[in-house]
Short mmCIF file of N, CA and C in Angstrom, two decimals:
data_model
loop_
_atom_site.label_atom_id
_atom_site.label_comp_id
_atom_site.label_asym_id
_atom_site.label_seq_id
_atom_site.Cartn_x
_atom_site.Cartn_y
_atom_site.Cartn_z
N UNK A 282 -3.74 17.66 -7.38
CA UNK A 282 -2.89 18.43 -6.88
C UNK A 282 -2.13 17.62 -5.79
N UNK A 283 -3.00 17.26 -4.74
CA UNK A 283 -2.69 16.86 -3.28
C UNK A 283 -2.09 15.62 -3.77
N UNK A 284 -2.73 14.69 -4.24
CA UNK A 284 -2.16 13.37 -4.74
C UNK A 284 -0.74 13.25 -5.48
N UNK A 285 -0.42 14.43 -6.38
CA UNK A 285 0.93 14.41 -6.66
C UNK A 285 1.90 14.86 -5.67
N UNK A 286 1.37 15.97 -4.46
CA UNK A 286 2.42 16.02 -3.71
C UNK A 286 2.53 15.12 -2.60
N UNK A 287 1.48 14.47 -2.27
CA UNK A 287 1.88 13.16 -1.38
C UNK A 287 3.01 12.13 -2.10
N UNK A 288 2.73 12.20 -3.60
CA UNK A 288 3.85 11.39 -4.36
C UNK A 288 5.28 12.11 -4.35
N UNK A 289 5.42 13.16 -4.55
CA UNK A 289 6.39 13.87 -4.57
C UNK A 289 7.31 13.97 -3.38
N UNK A 290 6.47 14.17 -2.22
CA UNK A 290 7.09 14.13 -0.95
C UNK A 290 7.01 12.85 0.08
N UNK A 291 6.30 12.06 -0.47
CA UNK A 291 6.34 10.68 0.40
C UNK A 291 5.96 10.83 1.74
N UNK A 292 4.56 11.60 1.48
CA UNK A 292 3.58 12.02 3.04
C UNK A 292 2.52 11.55 2.90
N UNK A 293 2.02 11.40 4.03
CA UNK A 293 0.46 11.35 4.08
C UNK A 293 -0.30 12.60 4.04
N UNK A 294 -1.22 12.93 3.65
CA UNK A 294 -1.74 14.41 3.46
C UNK A 294 -3.10 14.36 3.76
N UNK A 295 -3.66 14.68 4.75
CA UNK A 295 -5.39 14.57 5.02
C UNK A 295 -5.42 16.22 5.03
N UNK A 296 -6.81 16.15 3.67
CA UNK A 296 -7.18 17.29 3.15
C UNK A 296 -8.49 17.94 3.84
N UNK A 297 -8.49 19.26 4.23
CA UNK A 297 -9.75 19.78 5.02
C UNK A 297 -10.97 19.22 4.61
N UNK A 298 -11.93 19.27 5.07
CA UNK A 298 -13.45 18.99 4.60
C UNK A 298 -14.13 20.22 4.17
N UNK A 299 -14.71 20.55 2.98
CA UNK A 299 -15.52 21.98 2.82
C UNK A 299 -16.35 22.21 4.04
N UNK A 300 -16.35 23.59 4.12
CA UNK A 300 -17.01 24.01 5.66
C UNK A 300 -16.40 23.86 6.85
N UNK A 301 -15.26 23.11 6.84
CA UNK A 301 -14.59 23.02 8.10
C UNK A 301 -13.49 23.92 8.01
N UNK A 302 -12.51 24.00 9.39
CA UNK A 302 -11.49 25.08 9.37
C UNK A 302 -10.45 24.43 8.12
N UNK A 303 -9.78 25.19 7.21
CA UNK A 303 -8.78 24.83 6.35
C UNK A 303 -7.50 24.41 6.81
N UNK A 304 -7.50 23.41 7.34
CA UNK A 304 -6.07 22.30 8.10
C UNK A 304 -5.93 21.21 7.35
N UNK A 305 -4.40 21.24 7.30
CA UNK A 305 -4.30 20.24 6.29
C UNK A 305 -3.32 19.06 7.63
N UNK A 306 -3.46 18.00 7.42
CA UNK A 306 -2.62 17.17 8.48
C UNK A 306 -1.59 16.29 7.61
N UNK A 307 -0.42 17.02 7.84
CA UNK A 307 0.89 16.18 6.81
C UNK A 307 1.30 15.10 7.98
N UNK A 308 2.17 13.59 7.22
CA UNK A 308 2.75 12.95 8.21
C UNK A 308 3.69 12.51 7.23
N UNK A 309 4.78 12.10 8.05
CA UNK A 309 5.94 11.61 7.16
C UNK A 309 7.19 11.99 7.84
N UNK A 310 8.56 11.77 7.05
CA UNK A 310 9.52 12.23 7.73
C UNK A 310 10.05 13.58 7.98
N UNK A 311 10.33 14.20 8.56
CA UNK A 311 10.44 15.56 8.96
C UNK A 311 10.82 16.27 7.91
N UNK A 312 11.94 16.08 7.24
CA UNK A 312 12.36 16.86 6.05
C UNK A 312 11.21 16.67 4.93
N UNK A 313 10.32 15.75 4.68
CA UNK A 313 9.41 15.51 3.71
C UNK A 313 8.21 16.47 4.15
N UNK A 314 7.71 16.14 5.44
CA UNK A 314 6.74 17.07 5.98
C UNK A 314 7.07 18.44 5.49
N UNK A 315 8.10 19.06 6.07
CA UNK A 315 8.59 20.45 5.68
C UNK A 315 8.62 20.78 4.28
N UNK A 316 9.03 19.94 3.36
CA UNK A 316 8.79 20.28 2.04
C UNK A 316 7.20 20.09 1.78
N UNK A 317 6.63 19.25 2.15
CA UNK A 317 5.02 19.66 1.78
C UNK A 317 4.56 20.69 2.47
N UNK A 318 4.92 21.15 3.64
CA UNK A 318 4.23 22.47 4.24
C UNK A 318 4.89 23.56 3.30
N UNK A 319 5.87 23.55 2.99
CA UNK A 319 6.26 24.76 2.04
C UNK A 319 5.33 24.81 0.99
N UNK A 320 5.10 23.53 0.29
CA UNK A 320 4.53 23.95 -0.97
C UNK A 320 2.95 23.94 -0.59
N UNK A 321 2.15 23.62 0.28
CA UNK A 321 0.92 23.70 0.77
C UNK A 321 0.83 25.24 0.64
N UNK A 322 1.76 25.69 1.62
CA UNK A 322 1.48 27.17 2.07
C UNK A 322 1.60 27.90 0.69
N UNK A 323 2.45 27.73 0.09
CA UNK A 323 2.87 28.61 -1.40
C UNK A 323 1.63 28.32 -2.25
N UNK A 324 1.13 27.29 -2.15
CA UNK A 324 -0.35 27.14 -2.71
C UNK A 324 -1.39 28.09 -2.23
N UNK A 325 -1.47 27.79 -1.15
CA UNK A 325 -2.68 28.59 -0.36
C UNK A 325 -2.42 30.29 -0.78
N UNK A 326 -1.02 31.00 -0.83
CA UNK A 326 -0.71 32.24 -1.05
C UNK A 326 -1.02 32.52 -2.69
N UNK A 327 -0.65 31.70 -3.38
CA UNK A 327 -0.97 31.71 -4.73
C UNK A 327 -2.53 32.02 -4.89
N UNK A 328 -3.34 31.14 -4.27
CA UNK A 328 -4.96 31.17 -4.58
C UNK A 328 -5.44 32.51 -3.88
N UNK A 329 -5.01 32.71 -2.48
CA UNK A 329 -5.20 33.93 -2.00
C UNK A 329 -5.14 35.47 -2.70
N UNK A 330 -3.83 35.18 -3.36
CA UNK A 330 -3.79 36.73 -4.12
C UNK A 330 -4.74 36.55 -5.54
N UNK A 331 -4.81 35.25 -6.11
CA UNK A 331 -6.03 35.56 -6.86
C UNK A 331 -7.33 35.56 -6.45
N UNK A 332 -7.46 35.15 -5.16
CA UNK A 332 -9.12 35.50 -4.70
C UNK A 332 -9.09 37.05 -4.54
N UNK A 333 -7.92 37.58 -3.82
CA UNK A 333 -8.20 39.07 -3.74
C UNK A 333 -7.92 39.76 -4.69
N UNK A 334 -7.31 39.68 -5.99
CA UNK A 334 -7.39 40.20 -7.35
C UNK A 334 -8.66 40.01 -7.96
N UNK A 335 -9.54 39.09 -7.72
CA UNK A 335 -10.82 38.62 -8.15
C UNK A 335 -11.74 39.74 -7.31
N UNK A 336 -11.47 39.74 -6.37
CA UNK A 336 -12.32 40.79 -5.29
C UNK A 336 -12.38 42.30 -5.51
N UNK A 337 -10.75 42.57 -5.75
CA UNK A 337 -10.83 43.74 -6.10
C UNK A 337 -11.54 44.22 -7.58
N UNK A 338 -11.46 43.54 -8.03
CA UNK A 338 -11.89 43.51 -9.84
C UNK A 338 -13.20 43.67 -9.42
N UNK A 339 -14.03 43.27 -8.68
CA UNK A 339 -15.46 42.74 -8.38
C UNK A 339 -15.87 44.02 -7.88
N UNK A 340 -15.02 44.64 -7.06
CA UNK A 340 -15.23 45.61 -5.92
C UNK A 340 -15.18 47.16 -7.17
N UNK A 341 -14.58 46.97 -8.03
CA UNK A 341 -14.38 47.98 -8.99
C UNK A 341 -15.51 48.18 -9.67
N UNK A 342 -16.07 46.73 -10.14
CA UNK A 342 -17.05 46.60 -11.35
C UNK A 342 -18.57 46.50 -10.55
N UNK A 343 -18.72 46.76 -9.03
CA UNK A 343 -19.90 46.54 -8.63
C UNK A 343 -19.57 45.79 -7.21
N UNK A 344 -8.67 20.35 13.35
CA UNK A 344 -8.39 19.25 14.65
C UNK A 344 -8.46 17.85 13.88
N UNK A 345 -7.98 17.34 14.25
CA UNK A 345 -8.13 16.65 13.21
C UNK A 345 -7.42 15.19 13.33
N UNK A 346 -8.11 14.24 13.20
CA UNK A 346 -7.45 12.91 13.45
C UNK A 346 -6.66 12.52 12.26
N UNK A 347 -5.52 11.91 12.53
CA UNK A 347 -4.91 11.58 11.36
C UNK A 347 -4.07 10.20 11.70
N UNK A 348 -3.40 9.87 10.95
CA UNK A 348 -2.85 8.40 10.98
C UNK A 348 -1.51 8.45 12.46
N UNK A 349 -1.40 7.35 13.03
CA UNK A 349 -0.71 7.56 13.74
C UNK A 349 0.98 7.56 13.83
N UNK A 350 1.83 8.16 14.65
CA UNK A 350 2.83 8.63 14.38
C UNK A 350 3.75 7.28 14.26
N UNK A 351 4.76 7.10 13.50
CA UNK A 351 5.55 5.90 13.28
C UNK A 351 7.22 6.56 13.85
N UNK A 352 7.84 5.62 14.22
CA UNK A 352 9.39 6.02 14.61
C UNK A 352 9.79 6.69 13.57
N UNK A 353 10.54 7.87 13.50
CA UNK A 353 11.13 8.77 12.60
C UNK A 353 9.85 9.48 11.78
N UNK A 354 8.82 9.47 12.17
CA UNK A 354 7.99 10.55 11.52
C UNK A 354 7.49 11.70 12.35
N UNK A 355 6.96 12.64 11.47
CA UNK A 355 6.49 13.92 12.22
C UNK A 355 5.31 14.33 11.58
N UNK A 356 4.19 14.89 12.41
CA UNK A 356 2.67 15.15 11.78
C UNK A 356 2.95 16.52 12.32
N UNK A 357 2.24 17.61 11.44
CA UNK A 357 1.83 18.75 11.72
C UNK A 357 0.83 19.21 11.10
N UNK A 358 0.20 20.33 11.44
CA UNK A 358 -0.88 21.12 11.09
C UNK A 358 -0.69 22.21 10.09
N UNK A 359 -1.13 22.25 9.26
CA UNK A 359 -0.87 23.20 8.37
C UNK A 359 -1.92 24.17 7.89
N UNK A 360 -1.95 25.36 8.30
CA UNK A 360 -3.22 26.41 8.63
C UNK A 360 -3.28 27.27 7.42
#
C-alpha cells in the first residue's frame, strides 16, 4: 500500500519500524505531502476502527531521519 501511495502522490514515505513510535516521514511537494498525509491518516483511522471493533467483540466473548529537503519540497511527520 505504501509503495502505491508513494507512486500516486509522488512522495518519499519513510515507514515506522515495528516497536518504534508510529511516525511516517513524508517528503515531497507541499500539495503531494498533504495528499499523502490525508491518505495515511484515513488508513490509520480505518484500522483503528477495525481494531476497536475486534477488541469490543473480544471483550463481549471473554524521530526520524529522512531525505534532505530539496527546494520546493516539504517534509512532515505523520503520527
